[in-house]
Amino acid sequence: MKVVIVGGHSRIALLLTALLSRQSHTVVGTVRSENQGRNVVAAGGTPLVLDIETIGVQALAESLSGADAVVFAAGAGYGSTTRQKEAIDSDGAILLANAAEKAAVNRYVLISSMGADYFDSGSANPFQIYLRLKSDADADLRARALDWTIVRPSGLNDRPGSGRVQLGDGIGGGSIPRADVAALIARLLSEGIGIRRQFEVTSGSDRIEDLTF
């Protein structure tokens, strides 16, 4: 399988790249610069330099040529402006969906956020804006005929993965290692499961390898 990860330099993306490459899948990770690409190579992937904020649908679709699946792992990040959040967290995810449709890549995994549908629409708080934009991107993807999965992690940390999680809707709170989010997505992709499912995920007692969808 060939997987293209938009936001290939993010920590979840690099962990996912390492997992998928060890399973003999081909992984392409988009990056903003050649310097970032070194980390993608170190994880076992192939870097592709492009800017999700400026690339057009046709050019992005051409970059997806031969792919079996796409993952949106990009994010504007802490301290970003509202415009940057809109360009990446919402518009970027929607752009990838448009490009995937044009390139006939049906499998799309979107990394979203726990609580994305529970935001204060009138708030200028950056996190509330982030949740609103994530919610917009999720809603756009749910309306498409793609084989989508929307993964909504709780607070992310860099502790070693436990291999155990809790899935659900409205489970609220908690935190989860990025390594466990990557392991979950690797299983979703490699086994072709979780199609047209949206769920929240946090650390828990259920083994990732035993989850049913």
mmCIF file of C-alpha atoms in Angstrom:
data_model
loop_
_atom_site.group_PDB
_atom_site.id
_atom_site.type_symbol
_atom_site.label_atom_id
_atom_site.label_comp_id
_atom_site.label_asym_id
_atom_site.label_seq_id
_atom_site.Cartn_x
_atom_site.Cartn_y
_atom_site.Cartn_z
ATOM 1 C CA MET A 1 0.000 0.000 0.000
ATOM 2 C CA LYS A 2 1.134 3.548 -0.733
ATOM 3 C CA VAL A 3 0.120 6.144 1.854
ATOM 4 C CA VAL A 4 0.564 9.898 1.486
ATOM 5 C CA ILE A 5 0.636 11.792 4.788
ATOM 6 C CA VAL A 6 -0.006 15.527 4.572
ATOM 7 C CA GLY A 7 1.831 17.082 7.476
ATOM 8 C CA GLY A 8 4.504 14.399 7.256
ATOM 9 C CA HIS A 9 6.808 16.182 9.674
ATOM 10 C CA SER A 10 4.330 16.159 12.589
ATOM 11 C CA ARG A 11 5.186 13.871 15.472
ATOM 12 C CA ILE A 12 2.226 11.551 14.888
ATOM 13 C CA ALA A 13 3.060 11.419 11.178
ATOM 14 C CA LEU A 14 6.666 10.423 11.800
ATOM 15 C CA LEU A 15 5.611 7.684 14.222
ATOM 16 C CA LEU A 16 3.017 6.471 11.719
ATOM 17 C CA THR A 17 5.577 6.522 8.915
ATOM 18 C CA ALA A 18 7.909 4.316 10.945
ATOM 19 C CA LEU A 19 5.131 1.829 11.737
ATOM 20 C CA LEU A 20 3.846 1.591 8.171
ATOM 21 C CA SER A 21 7.305 1.346 6.626
ATOM 22 C CA ARG A 22 8.139 -1.545 8.961
ATOM 23 C CA GLN A 23 5.036 -3.257 7.582
ATOM 24 C CA SER A 24 6.486 -2.843 4.058
ATOM 25 C CA HIS A 25 4.079 -0.084 3.044
ATOM 26 C CA THR A 26 5.336 2.871 1.020
ATOM 27 C CA VAL A 27 4.928 6.179 2.825
ATOM 28 C CA VAL A 28 5.249 9.658 1.352
ATOM 29 C CA GLY A 29 5.260 12.522 3.847
ATOM 30 C CA THR A 30 4.690 16.094 2.733
ATOM 31 C CA VAL A 31 7.027 18.673 4.256
ATOM 32 C CA ARG A 32 7.598 22.391 3.865
ATOM 33 C CA SER A 33 11.378 22.171 3.430
ATOM 34 C CA GLU A 34 14.117 19.739 2.507
ATOM 35 C CA ASN A 35 15.491 20.020 6.051
ATOM 36 C CA GLN A 36 12.241 18.625 7.441
ATOM 37 C CA GLY A 37 12.434 15.855 4.885
ATOM 38 C CA ARG A 38 15.448 14.340 6.629
ATOM 39 C CA ASN A 39 13.242 13.257 9.519
ATOM 40 C CA VAL A 40 10.786 11.623 7.129
ATOM 41 C CA VAL A 41 13.649 9.683 5.548
ATOM 42 C CA ALA A 42 14.917 8.653 8.990
ATOM 43 C CA ALA A 43 11.446 7.289 9.786
ATOM 44 C CA GLY A 44 11.450 5.194 6.619
ATOM 45 C CA GLY A 45 9.426 7.430 4.329
ATOM 46 C CA THR A 46 9.939 9.558 1.239
ATOM 47 C CA PRO A 47 9.602 13.328 1.664
ATOM 48 C CA LEU A 48 7.621 15.475 -0.745
ATOM 49 C CA VAL A 49 8.155 19.223 -0.470
ATOM 50 C CA LEU A 50 4.920 21.202 -0.856
ATOM 51 C CA ASP A 51 2.991 23.913 0.963
ATOM 52 C CA ILE A 52 -0.574 22.907 1.808
ATOM 53 C CA GLU A 53 -1.430 26.608 2.235
ATOM 54 C CA THR A 54 -0.604 27.548 -1.349
ATOM 55 C CA ILE A 55 -0.811 24.423 -3.513
ATOM 56 C CA GLY A 56 -3.808 24.036 -5.812
ATOM 57 C CA VAL A 57 -6.167 21.076 -6.039
ATOM 58 C CA GLN A 58 -4.812 19.849 -9.374
ATOM 59 C CA ALA A 59 -1.177 19.971 -8.268
ATOM 60 C CA LEU A 60 -1.981 18.197 -5.015
ATOM 61 C CA ALA A 61 -4.001 15.563 -6.868
ATOM 62 C CA GLU A 62 -1.003 14.915 -9.116
ATOM 63 C CA SER A 63 1.118 14.457 -5.983
ATOM 64 C CA LEU A 64 -1.278 11.700 -4.889
ATOM 65 C CA SER A 65 -0.733 9.684 -8.056
ATOM 66 C CA GLY A 66 -0.564 5.974 -7.282
ATOM 67 C CA ALA A 67 -1.606 6.391 -3.653
ATOM 68 C CA ASP A 68 -3.988 3.977 -1.965
ATOM 69 C CA ALA A 69 -4.698 6.191 1.046
ATOM 70 C CA VAL A 70 -4.136 9.669 2.422
ATOM 71 C CA VAL A 71 -3.773 10.881 5.999
ATOM 72 C CA PHE A 72 -4.216 14.477 7.095
ATOM 73 C CA ALA A 73 -1.845 15.044 10.012
ATOM 74 C CA ALA A 74 -1.052 18.722 9.499
ATOM 75 C CA GLY A 75 -1.838 21.447 11.997
ATOM 76 C CA ALA A 76 -1.128 25.136 12.349
ATOM 77 C CA GLY A 77 0.056 24.531 15.890
ATOM 78 C CA TYR A 78 0.331 26.524 19.079
ATOM 79 C CA GLY A 79 0.741 30.257 18.618
ATOM 80 C CA SER A 80 -0.568 30.291 15.056
ATOM 81 C CA THR A 81 -2.883 33.023 13.830
ATOM 82 C CA THR A 82 -6.541 32.490 13.002
ATOM 83 C CA ARG A 83 -5.689 32.795 9.316
ATOM 84 C CA GLN A 84 -3.048 30.067 9.627
ATOM 85 C CA LYS A 85 -5.495 27.827 11.483
ATOM 86 C CA GLU A 86 -8.093 28.342 8.770
ATOM 87 C CA ALA A 87 -5.578 27.686 5.993
ATOM 88 C CA ILE A 88 -4.308 24.439 7.490
ATOM 89 C CA ASP A 89 -6.694 22.902 10.024
ATOM 90 C CA SER A 90 -9.807 23.495 7.944
ATOM 91 C CA ASP A 91 -9.004 24.519 4.366
ATOM 92 C CA GLY A 92 -6.008 22.182 4.160
ATOM 93 C CA ALA A 93 -8.038 19.142 5.188
ATOM 94 C CA ILE A 94 -10.789 20.056 2.732
ATOM 95 C CA LEU A 95 -8.243 20.653 -0.020
ATOM 96 C CA LEU A 96 -6.834 17.174 0.532
ATOM 97 C CA ALA A 97 -10.319 15.681 0.252
ATOM 98 C CA ASN A 98 -10.888 17.512 -3.028
ATOM 99 C CA ALA A 99 -7.531 16.316 -4.341
ATOM 100 C CA ALA A 100 -8.178 12.746 -3.191
ATOM 101 C CA GLU A 101 -11.451 12.687 -5.096
ATOM 102 C CA LYS A 102 -9.771 14.067 -8.211
ATOM 103 C CA ALA A 103 -6.977 11.490 -7.937
ATOM 104 C CA ALA A 104 -9.435 8.638 -7.206
ATOM 105 C CA VAL A 105 -7.869 7.928 -3.800
ATOM 106 C CA ASN A 106 -10.821 6.752 -1.734
ATOM 107 C CA ARG A 107 -9.219 6.077 1.651
ATOM 108 C CA TYR A 108 -8.847 9.156 3.858
ATOM 109 C CA VAL A 109 -7.934 9.238 7.549
ATOM 110 C CA LEU A 110 -8.332 12.637 9.202
ATOM 111 C CA ILE A 111 -6.725 13.399 12.555
ATOM 112 C CA SER A 112 -9.093 15.786 14.299
ATOM 113 C CA SER A 113 -9.570 16.658 17.976
ATOM 114 C CA MET A 114 -11.650 15.478 20.894
ATOM 115 C CA GLY A 115 -14.508 17.889 21.512
ATOM 116 C CA ALA A 116 -14.439 19.278 17.986
ATOM 117 C CA ASP A 117 -18.226 19.709 17.933
ATOM 118 C CA TYR A 118 -18.380 21.424 21.327
ATOM 119 C CA PHE A 119 -16.975 24.902 20.814
ATOM 120 C CA ASP A 120 -18.040 28.437 21.668
ATOM 121 C CA SER A 121 -18.844 29.880 18.259
ATOM 122 C CA GLY A 122 -18.622 33.444 19.548
ATOM 123 C CA SER A 123 -15.292 33.054 21.303
ATOM 124 C CA ALA A 124 -12.026 34.589 20.120
ATOM 125 C CA ASN A 125 -10.078 32.073 22.198
ATOM 126 C CA PRO A 126 -7.558 30.338 19.890
ATOM 127 C CA PHE A 127 -8.505 26.856 21.115
ATOM 128 C CA GLN A 128 -12.211 27.480 20.526
ATOM 129 C CA ILE A 129 -11.408 28.682 17.007
ATOM 130 C CA TYR A 130 -9.289 25.563 16.484
ATOM 131 C CA LEU A 131 -12.162 23.302 17.575
ATOM 132 C CA ARG A 132 -14.582 25.104 15.249
ATOM 133 C CA LEU A 133 -12.274 24.712 12.286
ATOM 134 C CA LYS A 134 -11.687 21.035 13.057
ATOM 135 C CA SER A 135 -15.445 20.560 13.270
ATOM 136 C CA ASP A 136 -15.901 22.235 9.879
ATOM 137 C CA ALA A 137 -13.314 19.957 8.258
ATOM 138 C CA ASP A 138 -14.842 16.871 9.857
ATOM 139 C CA ALA A 139 -18.326 17.790 8.643
ATOM 140 C CA ASP A 140 -17.046 18.328 5.114
ATOM 141 C CA LEU A 141 -15.416 14.909 5.060
ATOM 142 C CA ARG A 142 -18.453 13.128 6.499
ATOM 143 C CA ALA A 143 -20.533 14.457 3.600
ATOM 144 C CA ARG A 144 -18.271 12.857 0.991
ATOM 145 C CA ALA A 145 -18.438 9.391 -0.564
ATOM 146 C CA LEU A 146 -14.798 8.701 0.349
ATOM 147 C CA ASP A 147 -13.833 5.800 2.614
ATOM 148 C CA TRP A 148 -13.110 8.167 5.481
ATOM 149 C CA THR A 149 -12.236 7.707 9.128
ATOM 150 C CA ILE A 150 -12.117 10.640 11.549
ATOM 151 C CA VAL A 151 -9.923 10.087 14.598
ATOM 152 C CA ARG A 152 -10.424 12.572 17.452
ATOM 153 C CA PRO A 153 -7.648 12.175 20.052
ATOM 154 C CA SER A 154 -7.690 13.638 23.536
ATOM 155 C CA GLY A 155 -4.742 15.710 24.776
ATOM 156 C CA LEU A 156 -1.557 14.454 23.146
ATOM 157 C CA ASN A 157 1.649 13.586 24.977
ATOM 158 C CA ASP A 158 5.002 12.065 24.081
ATOM 159 C CA ARG A 159 5.052 9.221 26.592
ATOM 160 C CA PRO A 160 5.775 5.730 25.230
ATOM 161 C CA GLY A 161 2.723 4.063 23.773
ATOM 162 C CA SER A 162 0.873 1.559 25.938
ATOM 163 C CA GLY A 163 -0.959 -0.140 23.087
ATOM 164 C CA ARG A 164 -4.212 0.341 24.986
ATOM 165 C CA VAL A 165 -6.929 2.911 24.292
ATOM 166 C CA GLN A 166 -10.562 3.783 24.813
ATOM 167 C CA LEU A 167 -12.772 4.655 21.847
ATOM 168 C CA GLY A 168 -16.184 6.292 21.908
ATOM 169 C CA ASP A 169 -18.253 9.406 21.423
ATOM 170 C CA GLY A 170 -18.301 12.062 24.107
ATOM 171 C CA ILE A 171 -15.869 10.142 26.316
ATOM 172 C CA GLY A 172 -14.278 13.440 27.364
ATOM 173 C CA GLY A 173 -10.964 14.399 28.895
ATOM 174 C CA GLY A 174 -7.782 12.454 29.418
ATOM 175 C CA SER A 175 -4.663 12.267 27.322
ATOM 176 C CA ILE A 176 -3.018 9.804 24.980
ATOM 177 C CA PRO A 177 0.512 9.167 23.709
ATOM 178 C CA ARG A 178 1.040 10.150 20.098
ATOM 179 C CA ALA A 179 2.530 6.682 19.630
ATOM 180 C CA ASP A 180 -0.846 5.087 20.423
ATOM 181 C CA VAL A 181 -2.659 7.373 17.980
ATOM 182 C CA ALA A 182 -0.136 6.370 15.305
ATOM 183 C CA ALA A 183 -0.542 2.678 16.134
ATOM 184 C CA LEU A 184 -4.317 2.967 15.868
ATOM 185 C CA ILE A 185 -4.141 4.695 12.484
ATOM 186 C CA ALA A 186 -1.607 2.153 11.227
ATOM 187 C CA ARG A 187 -4.078 -0.623 12.010
ATOM 188 C CA LEU A 188 -6.984 1.268 10.427
ATOM 189 C CA LEU A 189 -5.001 1.643 7.215
ATOM 190 C CA SER A 190 -3.273 -1.709 7.003
ATOM 191 C CA GLU A 191 -6.471 -3.684 7.694
ATOM 192 C CA GLY A 192 -8.886 -1.394 5.852
ATOM 193 C CA ILE A 193 -11.152 -1.008 8.874
ATOM 194 C CA GLY A 194 -13.071 1.828 10.522
ATOM 195 C CA ILE A 195 -14.565 2.953 7.210
ATOM 196 C CA ARG A 196 -17.016 5.860 7.583
ATOM 197 C CA ARG A 197 -16.482 5.951 11.345
ATOM 198 C CA GLN A 198 -15.808 8.922 13.571
ATOM 199 C CA PHE A 199 -14.693 8.421 17.160
ATOM 200 C CA GLU A 200 -12.830 9.972 20.044
ATOM 201 C CA VAL A 201 -9.829 8.160 21.462
ATOM 202 C CA THR A 202 -7.939 8.439 24.726
ATOM 203 C CA SER A 203 -5.776 6.141 26.823
ATOM 204 C CA GLY A 204 -7.701 3.179 28.167
ATOM 205 C CA SER A 205 -7.678 -0.554 28.753
ATOM 206 C CA ASP A 206 -8.613 -1.933 25.309
ATOM 207 C CA ARG A 207 -5.746 -3.304 23.254
ATOM 208 C CA ILE A 208 -5.472 -1.601 19.878
ATOM 209 C CA GLU A 209 -4.995 -4.959 18.167
ATOM 210 C CA ASP A 210 -8.293 -6.245 19.631
ATOM 211 C CA LEU A 211 -10.524 -3.310 18.687
ATOM 212 C CA THR A 212 -13.512 -4.056 16.477
ATOM 213 C CA PHE A 213 -15.111 -1.539 14.121
#
